[in-house]
Short mmCIF file of C-alpha atoms and ligand atoms in Angstrom, two decimals:
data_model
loop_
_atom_site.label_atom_id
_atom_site.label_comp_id
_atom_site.label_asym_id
_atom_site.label_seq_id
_atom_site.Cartn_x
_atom_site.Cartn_y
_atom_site.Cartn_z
CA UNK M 23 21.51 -6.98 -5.67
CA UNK M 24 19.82 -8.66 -3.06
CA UNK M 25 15.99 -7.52 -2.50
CA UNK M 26 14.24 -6.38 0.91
CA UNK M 27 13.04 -10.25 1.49
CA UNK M 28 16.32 -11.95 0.54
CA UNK M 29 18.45 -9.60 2.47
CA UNK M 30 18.89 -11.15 6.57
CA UNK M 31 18.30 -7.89 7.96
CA UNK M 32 14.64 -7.29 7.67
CA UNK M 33 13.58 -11.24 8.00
CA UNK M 34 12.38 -10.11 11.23
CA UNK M 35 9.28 -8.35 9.06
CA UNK M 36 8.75 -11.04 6.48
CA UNK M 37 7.76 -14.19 6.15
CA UNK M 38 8.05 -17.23 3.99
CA UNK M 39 4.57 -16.68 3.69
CA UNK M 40 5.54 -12.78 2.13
CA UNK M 41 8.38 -14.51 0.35
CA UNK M 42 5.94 -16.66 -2.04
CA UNK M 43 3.21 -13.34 -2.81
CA UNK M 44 6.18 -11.55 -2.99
CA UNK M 45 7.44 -13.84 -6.32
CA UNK M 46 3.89 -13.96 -7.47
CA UNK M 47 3.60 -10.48 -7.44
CA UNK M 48 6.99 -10.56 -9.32
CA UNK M 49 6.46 -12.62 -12.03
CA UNK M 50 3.03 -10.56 -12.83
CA UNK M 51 4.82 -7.40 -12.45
CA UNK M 52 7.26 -8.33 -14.84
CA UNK M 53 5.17 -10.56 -17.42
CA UNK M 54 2.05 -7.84 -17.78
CA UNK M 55 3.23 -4.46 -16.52
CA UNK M 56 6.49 -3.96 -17.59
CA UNK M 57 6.92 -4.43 -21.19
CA UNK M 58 4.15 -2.17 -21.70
CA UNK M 59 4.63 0.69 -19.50
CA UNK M 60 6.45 3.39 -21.47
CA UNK M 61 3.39 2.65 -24.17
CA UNK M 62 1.23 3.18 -20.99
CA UNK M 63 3.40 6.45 -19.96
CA UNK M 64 3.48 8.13 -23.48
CA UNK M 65 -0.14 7.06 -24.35
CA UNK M 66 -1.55 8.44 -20.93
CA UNK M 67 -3.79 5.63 -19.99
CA UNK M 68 -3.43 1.79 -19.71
CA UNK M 69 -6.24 -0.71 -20.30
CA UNK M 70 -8.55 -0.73 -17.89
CA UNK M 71 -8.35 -4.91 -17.71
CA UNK M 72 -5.33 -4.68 -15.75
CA UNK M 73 -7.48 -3.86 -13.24
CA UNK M 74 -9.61 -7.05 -13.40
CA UNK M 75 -5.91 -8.78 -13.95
CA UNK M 76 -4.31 -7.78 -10.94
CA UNK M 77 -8.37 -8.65 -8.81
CA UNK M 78 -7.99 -12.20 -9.96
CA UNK M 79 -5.16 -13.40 -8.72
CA UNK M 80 -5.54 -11.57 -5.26
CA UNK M 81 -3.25 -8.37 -5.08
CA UNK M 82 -6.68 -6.46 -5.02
CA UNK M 83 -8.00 -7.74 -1.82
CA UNK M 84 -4.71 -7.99 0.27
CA UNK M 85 -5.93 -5.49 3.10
CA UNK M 86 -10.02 -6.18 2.55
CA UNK M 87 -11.83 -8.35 4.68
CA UNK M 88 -12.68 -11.98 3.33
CA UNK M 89 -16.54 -11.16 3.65
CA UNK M 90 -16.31 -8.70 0.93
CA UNK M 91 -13.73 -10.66 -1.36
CA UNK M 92 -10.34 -9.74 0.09
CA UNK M 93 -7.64 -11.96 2.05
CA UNK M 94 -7.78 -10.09 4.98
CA UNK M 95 -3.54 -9.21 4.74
CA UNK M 96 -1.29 -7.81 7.21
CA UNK M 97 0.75 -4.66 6.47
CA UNK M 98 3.62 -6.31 5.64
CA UNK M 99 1.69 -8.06 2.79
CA UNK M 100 0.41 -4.36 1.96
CA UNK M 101 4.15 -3.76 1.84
CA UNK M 102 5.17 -6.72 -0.47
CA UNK M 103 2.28 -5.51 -2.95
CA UNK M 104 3.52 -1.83 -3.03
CA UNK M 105 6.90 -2.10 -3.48
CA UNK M 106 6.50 -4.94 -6.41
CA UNK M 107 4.11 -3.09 -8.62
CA UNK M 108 6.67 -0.35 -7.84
CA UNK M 109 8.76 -2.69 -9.73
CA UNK M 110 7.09 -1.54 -13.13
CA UNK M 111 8.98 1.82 -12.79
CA UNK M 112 5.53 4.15 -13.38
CA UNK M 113 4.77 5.07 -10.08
CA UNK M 114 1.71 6.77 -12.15
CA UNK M 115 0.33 3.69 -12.57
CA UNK M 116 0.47 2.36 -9.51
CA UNK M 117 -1.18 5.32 -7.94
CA UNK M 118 -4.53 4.60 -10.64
CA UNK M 119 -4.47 1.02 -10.55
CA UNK M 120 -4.44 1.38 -6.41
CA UNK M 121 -6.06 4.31 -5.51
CA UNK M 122 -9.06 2.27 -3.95
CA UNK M 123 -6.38 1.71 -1.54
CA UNK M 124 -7.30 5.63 -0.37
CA UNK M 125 -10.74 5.71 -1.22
CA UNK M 126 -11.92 2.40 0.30
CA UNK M 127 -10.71 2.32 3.78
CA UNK M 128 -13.11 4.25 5.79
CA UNK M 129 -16.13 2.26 3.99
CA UNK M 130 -14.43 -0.40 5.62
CA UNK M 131 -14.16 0.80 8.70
CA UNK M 132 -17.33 2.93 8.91
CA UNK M 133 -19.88 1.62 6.61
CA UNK M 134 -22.99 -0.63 6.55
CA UNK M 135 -22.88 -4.15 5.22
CA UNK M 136 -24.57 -2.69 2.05
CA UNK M 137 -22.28 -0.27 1.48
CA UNK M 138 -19.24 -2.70 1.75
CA UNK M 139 -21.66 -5.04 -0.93
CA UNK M 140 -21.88 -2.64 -3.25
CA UNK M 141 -19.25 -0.34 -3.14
CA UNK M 142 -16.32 -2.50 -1.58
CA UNK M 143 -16.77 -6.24 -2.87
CA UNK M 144 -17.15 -5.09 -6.74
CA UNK M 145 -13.53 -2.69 -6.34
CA UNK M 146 -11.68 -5.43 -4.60
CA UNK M 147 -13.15 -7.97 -7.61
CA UNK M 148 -11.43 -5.34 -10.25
CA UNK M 149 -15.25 -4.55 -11.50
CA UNK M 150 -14.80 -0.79 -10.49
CA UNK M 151 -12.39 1.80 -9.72
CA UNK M 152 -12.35 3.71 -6.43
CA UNK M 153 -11.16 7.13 -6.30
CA UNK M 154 -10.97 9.57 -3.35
CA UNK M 155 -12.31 13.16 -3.89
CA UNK M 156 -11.07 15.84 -1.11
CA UNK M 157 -8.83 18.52 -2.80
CA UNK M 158 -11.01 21.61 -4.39
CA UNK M 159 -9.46 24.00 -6.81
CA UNK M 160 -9.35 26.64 -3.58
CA UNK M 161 -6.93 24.02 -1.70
CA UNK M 162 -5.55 20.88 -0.01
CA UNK M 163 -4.27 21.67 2.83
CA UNK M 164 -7.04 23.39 4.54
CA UNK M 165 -9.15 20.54 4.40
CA UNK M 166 -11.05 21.54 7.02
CA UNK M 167 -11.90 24.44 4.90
CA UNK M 168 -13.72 22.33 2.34
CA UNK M 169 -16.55 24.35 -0.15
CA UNK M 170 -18.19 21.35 -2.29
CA UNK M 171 -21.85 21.60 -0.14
CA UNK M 172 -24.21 18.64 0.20
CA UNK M 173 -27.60 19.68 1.42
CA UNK M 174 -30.04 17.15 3.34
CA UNK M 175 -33.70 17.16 0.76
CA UNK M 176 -35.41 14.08 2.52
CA UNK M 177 -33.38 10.55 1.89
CA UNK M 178 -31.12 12.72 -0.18
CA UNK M 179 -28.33 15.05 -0.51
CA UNK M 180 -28.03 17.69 -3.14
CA UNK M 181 -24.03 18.31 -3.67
CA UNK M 182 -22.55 20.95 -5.46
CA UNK M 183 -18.68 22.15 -6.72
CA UNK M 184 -15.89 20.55 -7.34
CA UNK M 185 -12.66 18.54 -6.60
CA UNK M 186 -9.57 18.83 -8.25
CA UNK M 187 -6.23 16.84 -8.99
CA UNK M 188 -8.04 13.31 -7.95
CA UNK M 189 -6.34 10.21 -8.97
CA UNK M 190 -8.72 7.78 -11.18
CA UNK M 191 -10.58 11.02 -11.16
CA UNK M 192 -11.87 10.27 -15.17
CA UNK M 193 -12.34 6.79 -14.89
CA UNK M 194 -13.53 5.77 -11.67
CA UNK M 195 -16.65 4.35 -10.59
CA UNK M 196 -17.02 6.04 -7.48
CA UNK M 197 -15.74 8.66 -5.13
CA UNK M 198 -15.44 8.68 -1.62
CA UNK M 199 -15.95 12.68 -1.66
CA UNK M 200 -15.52 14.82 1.29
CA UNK M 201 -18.24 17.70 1.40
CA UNK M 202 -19.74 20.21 3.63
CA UNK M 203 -23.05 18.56 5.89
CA UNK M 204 -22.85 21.27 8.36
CA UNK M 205 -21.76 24.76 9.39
CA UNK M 206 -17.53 25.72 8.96
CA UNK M 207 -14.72 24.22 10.07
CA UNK M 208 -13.89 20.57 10.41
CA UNK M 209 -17.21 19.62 12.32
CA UNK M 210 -19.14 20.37 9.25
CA UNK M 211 -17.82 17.44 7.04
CA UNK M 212 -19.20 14.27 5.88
CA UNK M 213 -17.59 11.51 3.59
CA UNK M 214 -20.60 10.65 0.71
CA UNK M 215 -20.36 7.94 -1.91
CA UNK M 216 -20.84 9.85 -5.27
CA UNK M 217 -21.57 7.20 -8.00
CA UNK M 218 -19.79 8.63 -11.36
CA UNK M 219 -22.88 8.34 -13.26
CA UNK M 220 -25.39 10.65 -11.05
CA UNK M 221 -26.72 13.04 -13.34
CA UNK M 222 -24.82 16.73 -13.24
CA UNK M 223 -21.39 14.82 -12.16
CA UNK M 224 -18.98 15.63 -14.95
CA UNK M 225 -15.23 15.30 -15.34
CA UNK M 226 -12.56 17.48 -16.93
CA UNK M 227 -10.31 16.42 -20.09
CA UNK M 228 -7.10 14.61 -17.99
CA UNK M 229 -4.83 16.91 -16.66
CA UNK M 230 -1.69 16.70 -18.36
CA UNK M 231 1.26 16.61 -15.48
CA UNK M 232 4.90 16.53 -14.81
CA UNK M 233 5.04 13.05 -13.62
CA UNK M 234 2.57 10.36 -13.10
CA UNK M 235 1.48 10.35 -16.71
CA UNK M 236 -0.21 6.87 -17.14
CA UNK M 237 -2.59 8.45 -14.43
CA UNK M 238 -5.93 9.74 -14.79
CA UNK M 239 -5.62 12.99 -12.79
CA UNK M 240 -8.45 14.93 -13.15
CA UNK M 241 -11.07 17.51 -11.83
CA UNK M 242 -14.79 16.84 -11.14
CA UNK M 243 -17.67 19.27 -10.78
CA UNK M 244 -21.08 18.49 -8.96
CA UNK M 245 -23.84 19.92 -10.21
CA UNK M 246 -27.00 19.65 -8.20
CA UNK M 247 -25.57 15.75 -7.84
CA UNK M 248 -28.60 14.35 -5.98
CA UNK M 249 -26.63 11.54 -3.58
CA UNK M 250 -28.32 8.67 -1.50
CA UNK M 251 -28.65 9.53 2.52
CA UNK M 252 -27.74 5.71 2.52
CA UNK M 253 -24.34 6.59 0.82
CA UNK M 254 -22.98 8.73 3.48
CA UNK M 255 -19.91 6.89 5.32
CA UNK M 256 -20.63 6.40 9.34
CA UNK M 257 -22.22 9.64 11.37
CA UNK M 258 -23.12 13.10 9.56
CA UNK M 259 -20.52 15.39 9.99
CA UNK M 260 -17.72 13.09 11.41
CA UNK M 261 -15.87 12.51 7.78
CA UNK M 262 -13.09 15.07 8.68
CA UNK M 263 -11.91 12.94 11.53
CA UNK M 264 -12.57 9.52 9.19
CA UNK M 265 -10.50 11.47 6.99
CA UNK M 266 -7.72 11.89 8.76
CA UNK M 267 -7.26 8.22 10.16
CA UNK M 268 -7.33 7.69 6.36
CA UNK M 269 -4.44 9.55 5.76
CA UNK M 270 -2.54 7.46 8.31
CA UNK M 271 -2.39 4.51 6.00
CA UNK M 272 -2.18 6.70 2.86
CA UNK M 273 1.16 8.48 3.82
CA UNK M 274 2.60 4.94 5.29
CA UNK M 275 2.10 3.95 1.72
CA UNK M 276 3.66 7.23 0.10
CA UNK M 277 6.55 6.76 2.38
CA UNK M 278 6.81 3.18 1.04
CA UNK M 279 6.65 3.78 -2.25
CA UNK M 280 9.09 6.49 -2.44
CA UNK M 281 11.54 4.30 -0.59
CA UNK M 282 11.05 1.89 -3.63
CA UNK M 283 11.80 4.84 -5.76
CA UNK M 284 15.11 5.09 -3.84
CA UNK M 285 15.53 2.14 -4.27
CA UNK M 286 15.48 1.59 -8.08
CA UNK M 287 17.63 4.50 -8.94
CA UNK M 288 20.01 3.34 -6.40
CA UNK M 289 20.00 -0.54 -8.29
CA UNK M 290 19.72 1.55 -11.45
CA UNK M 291 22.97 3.61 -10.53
CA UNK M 292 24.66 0.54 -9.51
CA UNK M 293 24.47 -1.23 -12.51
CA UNK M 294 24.98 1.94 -14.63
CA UNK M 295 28.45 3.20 -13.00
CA UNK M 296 29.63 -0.24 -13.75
CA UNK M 297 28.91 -0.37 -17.14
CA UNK M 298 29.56 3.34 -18.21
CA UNK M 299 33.30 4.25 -18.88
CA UNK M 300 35.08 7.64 -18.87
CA UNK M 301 38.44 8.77 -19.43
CA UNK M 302 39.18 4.83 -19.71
CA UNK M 303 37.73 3.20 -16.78
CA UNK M 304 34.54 2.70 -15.53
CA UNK M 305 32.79 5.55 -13.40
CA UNK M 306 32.47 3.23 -10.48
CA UNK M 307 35.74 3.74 -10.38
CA UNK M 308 35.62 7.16 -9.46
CA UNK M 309 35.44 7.45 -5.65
CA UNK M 310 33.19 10.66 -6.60
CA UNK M 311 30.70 8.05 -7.78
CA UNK M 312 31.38 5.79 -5.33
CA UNK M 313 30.62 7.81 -2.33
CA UNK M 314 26.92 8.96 -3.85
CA UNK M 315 26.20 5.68 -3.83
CA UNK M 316 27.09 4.76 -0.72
CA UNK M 317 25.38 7.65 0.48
CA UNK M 318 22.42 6.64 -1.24
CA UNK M 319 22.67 3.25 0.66
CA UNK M 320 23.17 4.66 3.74
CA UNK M 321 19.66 7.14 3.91
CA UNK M 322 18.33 4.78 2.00
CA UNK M 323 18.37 2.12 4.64
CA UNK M 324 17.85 4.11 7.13
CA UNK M 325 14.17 5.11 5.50
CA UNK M 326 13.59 1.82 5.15
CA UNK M 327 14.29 0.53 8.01
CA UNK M 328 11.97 3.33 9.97
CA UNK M 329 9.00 3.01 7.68
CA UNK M 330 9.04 -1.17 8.40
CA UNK M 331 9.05 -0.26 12.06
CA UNK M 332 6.49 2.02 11.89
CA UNK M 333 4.44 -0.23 10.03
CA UNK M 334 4.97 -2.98 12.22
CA UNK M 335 4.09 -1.01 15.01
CA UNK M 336 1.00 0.23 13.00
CA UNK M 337 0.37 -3.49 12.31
CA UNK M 338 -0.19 -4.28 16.08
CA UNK M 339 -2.86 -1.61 16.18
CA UNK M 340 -1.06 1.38 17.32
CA UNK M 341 -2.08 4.84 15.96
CA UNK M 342 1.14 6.75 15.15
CA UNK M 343 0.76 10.03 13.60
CA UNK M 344 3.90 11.86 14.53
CA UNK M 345 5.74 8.57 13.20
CA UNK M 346 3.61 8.36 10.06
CA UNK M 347 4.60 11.66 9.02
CA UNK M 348 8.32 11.71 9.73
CA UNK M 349 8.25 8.20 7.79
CA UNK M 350 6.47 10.15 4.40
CA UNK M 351 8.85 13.52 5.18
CA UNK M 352 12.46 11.28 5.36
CA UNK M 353 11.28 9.20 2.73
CA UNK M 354 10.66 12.07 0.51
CA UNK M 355 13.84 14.30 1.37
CA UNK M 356 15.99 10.44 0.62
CA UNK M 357 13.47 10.24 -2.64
CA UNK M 358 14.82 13.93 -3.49
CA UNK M 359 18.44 13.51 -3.27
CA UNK M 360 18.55 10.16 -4.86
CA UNK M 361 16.56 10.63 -7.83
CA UNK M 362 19.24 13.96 -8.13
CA UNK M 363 21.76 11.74 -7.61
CA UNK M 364 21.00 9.10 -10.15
CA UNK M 365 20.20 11.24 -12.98
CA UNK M 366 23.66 13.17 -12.34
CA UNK M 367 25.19 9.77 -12.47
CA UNK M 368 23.54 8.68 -15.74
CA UNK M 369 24.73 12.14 -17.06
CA UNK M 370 22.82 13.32 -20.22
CA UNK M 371 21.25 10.10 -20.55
CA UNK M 372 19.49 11.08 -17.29
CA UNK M 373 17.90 13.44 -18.71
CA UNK M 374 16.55 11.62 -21.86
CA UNK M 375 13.31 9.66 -22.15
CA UNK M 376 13.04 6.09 -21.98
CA UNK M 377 15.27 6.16 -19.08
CA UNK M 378 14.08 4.99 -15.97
CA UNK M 379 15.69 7.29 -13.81
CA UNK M 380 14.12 10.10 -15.90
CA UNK M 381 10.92 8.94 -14.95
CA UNK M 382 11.68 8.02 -11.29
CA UNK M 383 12.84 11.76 -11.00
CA UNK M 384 9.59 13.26 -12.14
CA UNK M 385 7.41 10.67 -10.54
CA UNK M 386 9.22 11.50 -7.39
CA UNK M 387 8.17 15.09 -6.96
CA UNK M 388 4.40 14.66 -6.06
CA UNK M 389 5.54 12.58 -3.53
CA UNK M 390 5.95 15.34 -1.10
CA UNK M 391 2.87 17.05 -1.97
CA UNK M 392 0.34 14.97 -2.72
CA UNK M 393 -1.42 13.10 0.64
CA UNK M 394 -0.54 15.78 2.67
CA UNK M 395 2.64 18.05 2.01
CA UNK M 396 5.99 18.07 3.74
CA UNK M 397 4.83 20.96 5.48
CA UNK M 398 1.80 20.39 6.54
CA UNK M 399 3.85 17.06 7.98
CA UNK M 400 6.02 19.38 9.82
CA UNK M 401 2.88 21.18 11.39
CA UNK M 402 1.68 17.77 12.70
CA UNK M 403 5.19 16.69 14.19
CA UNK M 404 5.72 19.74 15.73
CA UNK M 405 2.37 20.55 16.90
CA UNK M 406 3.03 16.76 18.41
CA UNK M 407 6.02 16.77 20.01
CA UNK M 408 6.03 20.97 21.10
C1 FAD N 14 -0.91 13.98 -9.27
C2 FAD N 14 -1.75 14.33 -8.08
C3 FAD N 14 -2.61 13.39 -7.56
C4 FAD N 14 -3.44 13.71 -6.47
N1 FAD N 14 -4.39 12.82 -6.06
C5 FAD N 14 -5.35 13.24 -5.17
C6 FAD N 14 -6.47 12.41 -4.87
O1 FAD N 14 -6.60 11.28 -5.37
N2 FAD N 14 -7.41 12.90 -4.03
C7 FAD N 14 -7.32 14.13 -3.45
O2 FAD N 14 -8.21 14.50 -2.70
N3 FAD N 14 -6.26 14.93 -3.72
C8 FAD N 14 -5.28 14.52 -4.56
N4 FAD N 14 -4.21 15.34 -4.85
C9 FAD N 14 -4.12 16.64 -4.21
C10 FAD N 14 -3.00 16.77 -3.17
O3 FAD N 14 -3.33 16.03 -2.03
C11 FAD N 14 -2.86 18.29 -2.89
O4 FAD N 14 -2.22 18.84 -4.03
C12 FAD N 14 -2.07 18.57 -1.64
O5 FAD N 14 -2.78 18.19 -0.50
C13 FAD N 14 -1.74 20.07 -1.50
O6 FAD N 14 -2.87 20.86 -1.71
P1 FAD N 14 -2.80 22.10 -2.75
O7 FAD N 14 -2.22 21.58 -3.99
O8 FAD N 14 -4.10 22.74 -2.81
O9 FAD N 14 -1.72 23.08 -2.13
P2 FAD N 14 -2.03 24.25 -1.01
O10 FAD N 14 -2.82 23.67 0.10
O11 FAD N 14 -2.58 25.42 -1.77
O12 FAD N 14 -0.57 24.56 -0.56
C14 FAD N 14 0.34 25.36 -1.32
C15 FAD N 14 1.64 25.49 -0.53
O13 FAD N 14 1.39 26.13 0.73
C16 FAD N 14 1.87 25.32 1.77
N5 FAD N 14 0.98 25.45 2.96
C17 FAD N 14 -0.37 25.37 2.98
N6 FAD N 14 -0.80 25.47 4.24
C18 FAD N 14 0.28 25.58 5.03
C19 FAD N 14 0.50 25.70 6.44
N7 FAD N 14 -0.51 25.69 7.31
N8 FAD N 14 1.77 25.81 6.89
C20 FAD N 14 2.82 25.81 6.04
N9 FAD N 14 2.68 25.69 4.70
C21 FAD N 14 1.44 25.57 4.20
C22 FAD N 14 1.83 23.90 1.24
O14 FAD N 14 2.70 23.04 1.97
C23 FAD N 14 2.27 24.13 -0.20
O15 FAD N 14 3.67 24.22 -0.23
C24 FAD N 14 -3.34 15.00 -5.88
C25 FAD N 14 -2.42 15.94 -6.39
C26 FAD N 14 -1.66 15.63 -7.50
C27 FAD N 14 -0.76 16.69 -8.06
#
């Protein structure tokens, strides 16, 4: 089946230039990720050199700026990136190995040119890992209703409480934490660079999870964490608005990567109703079959085909947050009924591990909760377009 680069349509978005990261990324993908991922899955963890791997031959650094290390990549490159590694089938993965790519941005857009030496350059290198604390155990959503406190005692802040469900959460180097600088609401916030190794910052065991497994999901508790004044990302108390330009680029990615969920189940379907035979003849040949697929096409394209709009659009500097989270919402609803889809079409076998569609359907579900949920989405289009 032809891929998003060879097929005519969507030549308008890449380049020749994509084409050749896009086989690099590939071959990688396929030489050092994939044999090894259901290990990975059932172990919980992968080795933390892949990390180092992938920072060496670029795929770190695609969206960094060349001062600090990276190449300095447009969003389509971003794209290219994404929906390779997606190519490994552990979406889990993906979400550790990457998840500077939500913790880093607003150090690059807010912070000092120390900062962005030593907490940017050494991530995009693969020498640390870069996770991104704002969830607390008493909710999400509400993030303007953030608990964890930091409180100013001369060049430092003393933090206390705790995050939960963050992704790297046991083995990353730092956080980009959100915490409470001032009085309530979503004036009060600051972002803070929490080094992992500041006395009274501890981690829980992993948290074992429906999907996602090769991930290090955990929560973290601050206790007394005394934090560097010079750590804190741009102006005291602005983080809840740094925040939420971060989610932009966050949710363009979710809604990328669960269109490359789509689309593996709907390759893996292909090739499966082809093979598979009942009563006699293939179930391809059962216009039941037949029409899920096409149907799967159809929204799948369609998804597509939106999200690569938006992000071109988002490329040439515009801000769209309505867009951005239709994009993650349609994505996810496609995600949904094609990862039902292709397990029903791979019948028991669907439901057995080992099988790639198992995993795709489990790895699916966060997708419309984590970064913001569909509803919360819903409250931003509507309070948009109302
Ligand atoms: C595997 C995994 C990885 C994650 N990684 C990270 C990470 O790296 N960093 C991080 O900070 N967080 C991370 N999260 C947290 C994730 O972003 C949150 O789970 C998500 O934002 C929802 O928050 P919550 O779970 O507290 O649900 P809640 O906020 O408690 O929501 C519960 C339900 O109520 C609904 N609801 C809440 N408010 C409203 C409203 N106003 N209107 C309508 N419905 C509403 C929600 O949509 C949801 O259905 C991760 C979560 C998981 C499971």
């Amino acid at each position: 089946m032809e891929t998003q680069t060879e097929n005519r349509t969507y030549q308008k978005y890449f380049t020749k230039q994509h084409d050749l990261l896009r086989k690099a990324v590939r071959d990688f993908v396929k030489k050092e990720m994939t044999p090894y991922v259901d290990e990975w899955e059932e172990a919980g963890e992968y080795p933390r050199e892949l990390h180092k791997k992938v920072a060496d031959l670029g795929f770190n650094g695609i969206a960094y700026p060349t001062e600090y290390g990276g190449s300095d990549g447009d969003w389509f490159e971003h794209i290219v990136v994404t929906e390779e590694f997606g190519r490994c089938g552990s979406f889990g993965l993906c979400a550790s190995l990457f998840s500077h790519s939500i913790s880093l941005p607003p150090i690059v857009k807010h912070g000092t040119h120390e900062q962005k030496e030593k907490f940017l350059r050494p991530v995009v290198e693969g020498g640390r890992i870069a996770a991104l604390g704002v969830t607390e155990p008493s909710g999400g959503s509400d993030v303007a209703g953030l608990k964890t406190t930091a409180v100013r005692d001369g060049d430092h802040y003393i933090v206390n409480g705790s995050k939960t469900f963050i992704t790297s959460g046991i083995y990353a180097d730092q956080l980009t934490c959100a915490v409470r600088t001032g009085g309530e609401g979503h004036g009060g916030i600051s972002l803070l660079i929490i080094e992992t190794d500041t006395p009274g910052y501890s981690t829980s065991e992993k948290l074992k999870k429906m999907g996602w497994w090769a991930s290090d999901t955990g929560e973290i508790y601050f206790d007394s964490c005394r934090v560097p004044v010079a750590n804190r990302i741009g102006e005291e108390n602005k983080g809840f608005y740094y925040q939420m330009e971060n989610f932009q680029s966050e949710r363009l990615f979710m809604a990328i990567q669960t269109n490359m969920i789509s689309q593996l189940c709907l390759e893996e379907s292909i090739k499966y109703a082809k093979e598979r035979e009942a009563f006699g003849k293939p179930i391809a040949g059962f216009q039941v079959t037949r029409h899920k697929i096409a149907e799967m096409a159809t929204l799948l394209e369609a998804s597509r085909e939106f999200t690569y709009r938006l992000a071109a659009q988002v490329d040439a500097g515009e801000y769209k947050v309505t867009e951005v989270s239709m994009a993650k919402n349609f994505a996810c609803q496609v995600a949904d009924k094609i990862t039902f889809d292709a397990t029903q079409i791979f019948g028991g076998y669907g439901f057995i591990r080992g099988n790639l569609v198992e995993r795709l359907y489990r790895d699916n579900r966060i997708m419309s909760i984590g970064g913001g949920t569909t509803e919360i989405m819903n409250e931003i289009i509507s309070k948009n377009i109302l």
